[in-house]
mmCIF file of C-alpha atoms in Angstrom:
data_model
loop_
_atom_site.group_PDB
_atom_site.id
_atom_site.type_symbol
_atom_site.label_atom_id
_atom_site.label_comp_id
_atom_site.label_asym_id
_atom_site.label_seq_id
_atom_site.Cartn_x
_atom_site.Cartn_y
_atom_site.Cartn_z
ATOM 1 C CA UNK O 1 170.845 125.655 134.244
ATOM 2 C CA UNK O 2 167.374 127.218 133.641
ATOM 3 C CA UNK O 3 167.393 130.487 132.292
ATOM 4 C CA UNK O 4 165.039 132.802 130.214
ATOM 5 C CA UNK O 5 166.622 135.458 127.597
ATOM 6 C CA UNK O 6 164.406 138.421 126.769
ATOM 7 C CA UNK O 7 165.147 141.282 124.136
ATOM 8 C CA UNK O 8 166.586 144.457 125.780
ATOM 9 C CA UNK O 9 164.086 147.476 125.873
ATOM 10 C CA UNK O 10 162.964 149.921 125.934
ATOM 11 C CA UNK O 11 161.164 149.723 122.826
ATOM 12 C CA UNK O 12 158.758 152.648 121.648
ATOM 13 C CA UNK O 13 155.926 152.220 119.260
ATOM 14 C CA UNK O 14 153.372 154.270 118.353
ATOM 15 C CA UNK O 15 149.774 153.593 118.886
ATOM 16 C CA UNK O 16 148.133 150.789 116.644
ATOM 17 C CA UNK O 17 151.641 149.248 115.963
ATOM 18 C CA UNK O 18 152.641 145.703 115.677
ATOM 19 C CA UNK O 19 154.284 144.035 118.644
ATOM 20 C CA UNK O 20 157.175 141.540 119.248
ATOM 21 C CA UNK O 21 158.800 140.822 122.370
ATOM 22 C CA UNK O 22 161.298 138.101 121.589
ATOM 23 C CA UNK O 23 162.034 135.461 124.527
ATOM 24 C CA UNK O 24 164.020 132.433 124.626
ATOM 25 C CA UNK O 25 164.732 129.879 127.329
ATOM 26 C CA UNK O 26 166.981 127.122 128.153
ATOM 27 C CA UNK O 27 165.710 124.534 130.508
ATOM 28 C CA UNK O 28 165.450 120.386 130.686
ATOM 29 C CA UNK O 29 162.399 118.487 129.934
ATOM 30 C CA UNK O 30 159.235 120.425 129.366
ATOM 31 C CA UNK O 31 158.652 123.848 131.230
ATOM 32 C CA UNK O 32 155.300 125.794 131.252
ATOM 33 C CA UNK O 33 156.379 129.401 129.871
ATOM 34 C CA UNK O 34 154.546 132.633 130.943
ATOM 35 C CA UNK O 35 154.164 136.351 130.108
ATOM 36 C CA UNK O 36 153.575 138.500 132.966
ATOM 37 C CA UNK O 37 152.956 142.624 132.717
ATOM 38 C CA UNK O 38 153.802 145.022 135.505
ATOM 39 C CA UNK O 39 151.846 148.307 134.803
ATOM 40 C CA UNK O 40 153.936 151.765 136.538
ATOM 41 C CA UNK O 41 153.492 151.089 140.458
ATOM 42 C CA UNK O 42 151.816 148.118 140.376
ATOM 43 C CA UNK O 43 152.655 144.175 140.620
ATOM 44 C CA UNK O 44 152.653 141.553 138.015
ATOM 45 C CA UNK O 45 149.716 140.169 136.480
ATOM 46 C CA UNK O 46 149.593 137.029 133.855
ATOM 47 C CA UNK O 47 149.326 137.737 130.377
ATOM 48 C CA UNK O 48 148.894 134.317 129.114
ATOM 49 C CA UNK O 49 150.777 131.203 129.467
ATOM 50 C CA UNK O 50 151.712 127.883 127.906
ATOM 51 C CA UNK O 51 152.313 124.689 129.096
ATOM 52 C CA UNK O 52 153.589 122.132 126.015
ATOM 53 C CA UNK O 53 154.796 122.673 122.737
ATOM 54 C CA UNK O 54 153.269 124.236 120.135
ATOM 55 C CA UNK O 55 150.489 125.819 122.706
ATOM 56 C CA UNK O 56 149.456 129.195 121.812
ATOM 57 C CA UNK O 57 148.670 131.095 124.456
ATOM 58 C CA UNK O 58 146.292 134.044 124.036
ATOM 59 C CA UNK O 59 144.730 137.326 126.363
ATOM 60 C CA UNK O 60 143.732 140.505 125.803
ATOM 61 C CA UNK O 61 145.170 140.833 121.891
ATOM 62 C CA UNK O 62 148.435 139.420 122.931
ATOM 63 C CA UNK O 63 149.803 136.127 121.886
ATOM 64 C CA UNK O 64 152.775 133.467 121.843
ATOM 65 C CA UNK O 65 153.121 130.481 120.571
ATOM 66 C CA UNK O 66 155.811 128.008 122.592
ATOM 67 C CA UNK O 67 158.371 126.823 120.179
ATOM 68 C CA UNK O 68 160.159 123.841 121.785
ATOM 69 C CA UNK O 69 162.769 123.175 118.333
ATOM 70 C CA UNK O 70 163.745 127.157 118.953
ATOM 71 C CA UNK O 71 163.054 127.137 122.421
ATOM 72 C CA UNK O 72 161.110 130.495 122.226
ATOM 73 C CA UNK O 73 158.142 131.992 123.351
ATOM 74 C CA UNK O 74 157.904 135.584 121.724
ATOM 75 C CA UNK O 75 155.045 137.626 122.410
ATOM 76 C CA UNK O 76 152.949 139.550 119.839
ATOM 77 C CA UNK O 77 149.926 142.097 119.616
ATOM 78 C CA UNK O 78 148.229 143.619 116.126
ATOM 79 C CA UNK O 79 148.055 146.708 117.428
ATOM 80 C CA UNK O 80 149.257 148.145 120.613
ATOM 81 C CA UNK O 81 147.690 151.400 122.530
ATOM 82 C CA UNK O 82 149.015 153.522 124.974
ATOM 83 C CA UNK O 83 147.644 151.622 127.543
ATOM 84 C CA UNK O 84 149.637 148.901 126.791
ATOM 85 C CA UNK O 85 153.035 150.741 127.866
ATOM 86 C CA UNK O 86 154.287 148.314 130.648
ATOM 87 C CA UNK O 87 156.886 145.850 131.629
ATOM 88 C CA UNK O 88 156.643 142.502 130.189
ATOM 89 C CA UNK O 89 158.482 139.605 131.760
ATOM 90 C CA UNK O 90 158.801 135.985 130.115
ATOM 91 C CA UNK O 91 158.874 133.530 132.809
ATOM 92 C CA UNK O 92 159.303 129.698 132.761
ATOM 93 C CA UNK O 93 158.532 127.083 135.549
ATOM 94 C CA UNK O 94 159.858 123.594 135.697
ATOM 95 C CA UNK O 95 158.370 120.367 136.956
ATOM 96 C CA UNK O 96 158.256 119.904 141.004
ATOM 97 C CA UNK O 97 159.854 123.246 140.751
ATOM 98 C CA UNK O 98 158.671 126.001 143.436
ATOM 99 C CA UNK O 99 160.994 128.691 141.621
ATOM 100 C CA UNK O 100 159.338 131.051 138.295
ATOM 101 C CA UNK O 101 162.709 131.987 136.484
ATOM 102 C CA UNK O 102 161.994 135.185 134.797
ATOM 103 C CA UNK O 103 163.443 137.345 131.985
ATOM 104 C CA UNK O 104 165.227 140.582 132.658
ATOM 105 C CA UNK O 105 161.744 142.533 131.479
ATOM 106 C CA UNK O 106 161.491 144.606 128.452
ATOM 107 C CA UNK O 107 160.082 148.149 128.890
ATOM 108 C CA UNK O 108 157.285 149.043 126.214
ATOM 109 C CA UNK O 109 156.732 152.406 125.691
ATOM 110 C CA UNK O 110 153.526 153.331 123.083
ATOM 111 C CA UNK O 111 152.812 156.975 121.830
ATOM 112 C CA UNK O 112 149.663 158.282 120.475
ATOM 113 C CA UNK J 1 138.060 136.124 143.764
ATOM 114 C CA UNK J 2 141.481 136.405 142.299
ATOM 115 C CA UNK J 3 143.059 138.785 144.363
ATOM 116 C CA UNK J 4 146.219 138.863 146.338
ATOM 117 C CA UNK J 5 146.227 141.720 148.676
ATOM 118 C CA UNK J 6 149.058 143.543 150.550
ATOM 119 C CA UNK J 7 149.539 145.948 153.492
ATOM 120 C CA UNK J 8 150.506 148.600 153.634
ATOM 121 C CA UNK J 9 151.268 150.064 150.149
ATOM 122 C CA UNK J 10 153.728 152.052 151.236
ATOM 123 C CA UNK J 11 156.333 151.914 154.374
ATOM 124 C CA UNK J 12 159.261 154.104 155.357
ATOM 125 C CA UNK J 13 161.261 152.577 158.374
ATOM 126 C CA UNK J 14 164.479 153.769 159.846
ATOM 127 C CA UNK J 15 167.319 150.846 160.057
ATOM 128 C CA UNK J 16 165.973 150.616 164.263
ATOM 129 C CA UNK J 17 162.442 149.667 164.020
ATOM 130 C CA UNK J 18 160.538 146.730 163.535
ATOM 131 C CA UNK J 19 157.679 146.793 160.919
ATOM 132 C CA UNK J 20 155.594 143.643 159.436
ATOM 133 C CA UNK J 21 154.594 143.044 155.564
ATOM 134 C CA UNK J 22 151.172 141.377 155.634
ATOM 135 C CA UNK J 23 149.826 139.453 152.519
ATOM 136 C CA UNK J 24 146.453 137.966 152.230
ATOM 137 C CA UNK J 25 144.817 135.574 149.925
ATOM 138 C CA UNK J 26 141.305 133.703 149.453
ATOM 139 C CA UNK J 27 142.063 131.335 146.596
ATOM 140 C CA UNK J 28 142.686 128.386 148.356
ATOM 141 C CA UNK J 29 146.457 128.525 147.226
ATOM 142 C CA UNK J 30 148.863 126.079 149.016
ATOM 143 C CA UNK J 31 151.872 127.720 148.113
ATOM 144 C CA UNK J 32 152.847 131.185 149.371
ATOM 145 C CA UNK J 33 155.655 133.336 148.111
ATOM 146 C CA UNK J 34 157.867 136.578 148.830
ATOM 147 C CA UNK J 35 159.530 138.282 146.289
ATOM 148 C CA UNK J 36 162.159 141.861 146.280
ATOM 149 C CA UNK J 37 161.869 143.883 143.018
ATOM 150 C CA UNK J 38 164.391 146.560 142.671
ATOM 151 C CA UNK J 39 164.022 149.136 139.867
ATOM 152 C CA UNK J 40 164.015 148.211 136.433
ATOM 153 C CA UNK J 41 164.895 144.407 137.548
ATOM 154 C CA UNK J 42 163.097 141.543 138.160
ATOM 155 C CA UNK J 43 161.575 140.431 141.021
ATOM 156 C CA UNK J 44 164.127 138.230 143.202
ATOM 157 C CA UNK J 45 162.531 134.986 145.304
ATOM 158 C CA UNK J 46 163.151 135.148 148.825
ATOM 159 C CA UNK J 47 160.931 132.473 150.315
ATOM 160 C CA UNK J 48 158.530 130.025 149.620
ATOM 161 C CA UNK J 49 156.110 128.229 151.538
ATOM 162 C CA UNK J 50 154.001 125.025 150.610
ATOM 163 C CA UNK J 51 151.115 124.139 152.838
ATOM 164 C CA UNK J 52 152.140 126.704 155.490
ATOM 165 C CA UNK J 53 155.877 125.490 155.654
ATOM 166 C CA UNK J 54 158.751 126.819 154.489
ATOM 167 C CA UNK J 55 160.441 125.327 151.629
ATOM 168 C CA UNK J 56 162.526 127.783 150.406
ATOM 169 C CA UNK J 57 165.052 130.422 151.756
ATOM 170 C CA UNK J 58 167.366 132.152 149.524
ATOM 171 C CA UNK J 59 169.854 132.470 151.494
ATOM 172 C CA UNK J 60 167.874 136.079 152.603
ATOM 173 C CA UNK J 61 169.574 137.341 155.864
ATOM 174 C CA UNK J 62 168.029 136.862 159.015
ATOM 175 C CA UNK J 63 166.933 140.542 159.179
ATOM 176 C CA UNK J 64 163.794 139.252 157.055
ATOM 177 C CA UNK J 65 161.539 136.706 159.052
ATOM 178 C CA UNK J 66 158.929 135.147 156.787
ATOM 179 C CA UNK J 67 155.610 133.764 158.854
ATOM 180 C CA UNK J 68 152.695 131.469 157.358
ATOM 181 C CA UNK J 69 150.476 131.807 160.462
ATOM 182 C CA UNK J 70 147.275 129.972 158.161
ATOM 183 C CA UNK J 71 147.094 128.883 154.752
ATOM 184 C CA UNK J 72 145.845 132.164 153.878
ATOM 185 C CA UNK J 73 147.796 134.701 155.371
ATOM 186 C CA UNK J 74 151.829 135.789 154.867
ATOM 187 C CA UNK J 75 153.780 137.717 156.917
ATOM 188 C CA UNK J 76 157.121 139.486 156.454
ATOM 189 C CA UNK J 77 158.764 140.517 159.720
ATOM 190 C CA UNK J 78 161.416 143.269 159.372
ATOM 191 C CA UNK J 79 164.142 144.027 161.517
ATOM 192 C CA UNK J 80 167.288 145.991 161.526
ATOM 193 C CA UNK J 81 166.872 146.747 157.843
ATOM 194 C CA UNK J 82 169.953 148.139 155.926
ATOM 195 C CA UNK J 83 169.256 151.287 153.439
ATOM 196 C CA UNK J 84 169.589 149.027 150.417
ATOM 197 C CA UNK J 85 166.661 146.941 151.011
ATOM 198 C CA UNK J 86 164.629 149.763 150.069
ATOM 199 C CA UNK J 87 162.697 147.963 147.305
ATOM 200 C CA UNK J 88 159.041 146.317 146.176
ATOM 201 C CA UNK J 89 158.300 143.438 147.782
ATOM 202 C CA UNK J 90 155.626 141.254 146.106
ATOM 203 C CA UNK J 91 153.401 138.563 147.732
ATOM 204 C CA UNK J 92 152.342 135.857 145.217
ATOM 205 C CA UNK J 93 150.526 132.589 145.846
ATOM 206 C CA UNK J 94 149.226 129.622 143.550
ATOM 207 C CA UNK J 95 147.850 126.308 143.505
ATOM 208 C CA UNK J 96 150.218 124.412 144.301
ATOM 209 C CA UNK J 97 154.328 123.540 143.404
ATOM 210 C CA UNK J 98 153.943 120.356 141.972
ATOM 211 C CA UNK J 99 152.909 121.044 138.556
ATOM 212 C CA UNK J 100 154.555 123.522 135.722
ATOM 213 C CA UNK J 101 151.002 124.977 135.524
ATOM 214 C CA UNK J 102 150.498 126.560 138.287
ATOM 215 C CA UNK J 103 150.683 130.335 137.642
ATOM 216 C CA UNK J 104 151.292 132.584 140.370
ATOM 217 C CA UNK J 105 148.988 135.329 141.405
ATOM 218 C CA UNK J 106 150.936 138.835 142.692
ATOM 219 C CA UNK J 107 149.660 141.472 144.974
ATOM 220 C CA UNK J 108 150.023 145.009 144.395
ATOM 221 C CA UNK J 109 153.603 145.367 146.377
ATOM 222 C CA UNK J 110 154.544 147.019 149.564
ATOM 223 C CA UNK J 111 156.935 149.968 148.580
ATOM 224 C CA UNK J 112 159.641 149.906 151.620
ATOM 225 C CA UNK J 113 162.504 152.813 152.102
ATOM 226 C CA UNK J 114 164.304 152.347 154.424
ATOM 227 C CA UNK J 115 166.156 155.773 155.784
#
């Protein structure tokens, strides 16, 4: 079946930090993969996305590169702020699919 | 205009009364969705609808009534809810279904507890 795999949280960085969220996914043929952020009381907004291998997808500082020989799609930042202290879900979506599959979220905290 | 909107932010409900979820969007979107978040988890699909039909129901019980009355609006119509459905419900809409591409857009939530 599809399924994504994300690194537990929380994790805790301080301010100007370097990021990595890792994600991996099982699926057939050729999903687009996604990072979405949910900010405290709020819904999810798209970070960035990718839709074939070896597209990097970029937004904001963030990045990830889809990796279809490890089938990953981690996400990294140079240097994080506080502001950045969310929930980050990986996501994929299949072909003729109407379903996102998401990861279990990892909590980022950042301290200044 | 990138916006998915939702009302009301918050609702508290005892398990008698009827309330309604209303989700709006002006993106042209075919494809309409309703999601449950619980804490710390991610969010759950309940329904789906693609050019104002349904297309998916995840098995949600019947207490939840999903309505598409135009291709921009989304209802949720609630009814005899249970104390554990106290959760976030998200709207979301994108383009379309058919291609991997399409991203989906999220409102802000509607924060339900129901005593």
């Amino acid at each position: 079946g599809n399924s994504v795999t994300q690194m537990e949280g929380p994790v805790t960085l301080s301010e100007e930090a370097f990021l990595t969220i890792n994600c991996t996914y099982t699926a057939t043929g050729y999903p687009s993969l996604f990072w979405y952020v949910q900010y405290p009381g709020e819904g999810l907004q798209l970070l960035l996305k990718a839709t074939k291998a070896d597209d990097k997808g970029s937004n904001k500082g963030f990045e990830a590169t889809y990796r279809k020989e490890t089938t990953s799609f981690h996400l990294e930042k140079g240097s994080v702020q506080v502001s950045d202290s969310a929930v980050y879900f990986c996501a994929l979506r299949k072909i003729g699919g109407f379903k996102t599959i998401f990861g279990a979220g990892t909590r980022l905290f950042v301290k200044a | 205009d990138t916006e998915v909107t939702q009302t009301p932010k918050h609702l508290v409900m005892g398990m008698t009364n009827k309330k309604s979820l209303k989700c709006e969007q002006h993106m042209g979107h075919r494809a309409m969705y309703w999601y449950k978040q619980k804490a710390k988890k991610p969010p759950e699909l309940m329904f789906v609808y693609s050019y104002e039909k349904l297309s998916i129901n995840e098995s949600v019980p019947s207490r939840f009534s999903p309505e598409c009355p135009n291709s921009s609006l989304l209802n949720l119509h609630l009814h005899a809810l249970q104390p554990e459905d106290s959760a976030l419900y998200l709207c979301a809409s994108s383009q379309g279904t058919g291609a991997t591409s399409y991203e989906q857009y999220f409102g802000p939530g509607t924060r339900l507890t129901v005593t």
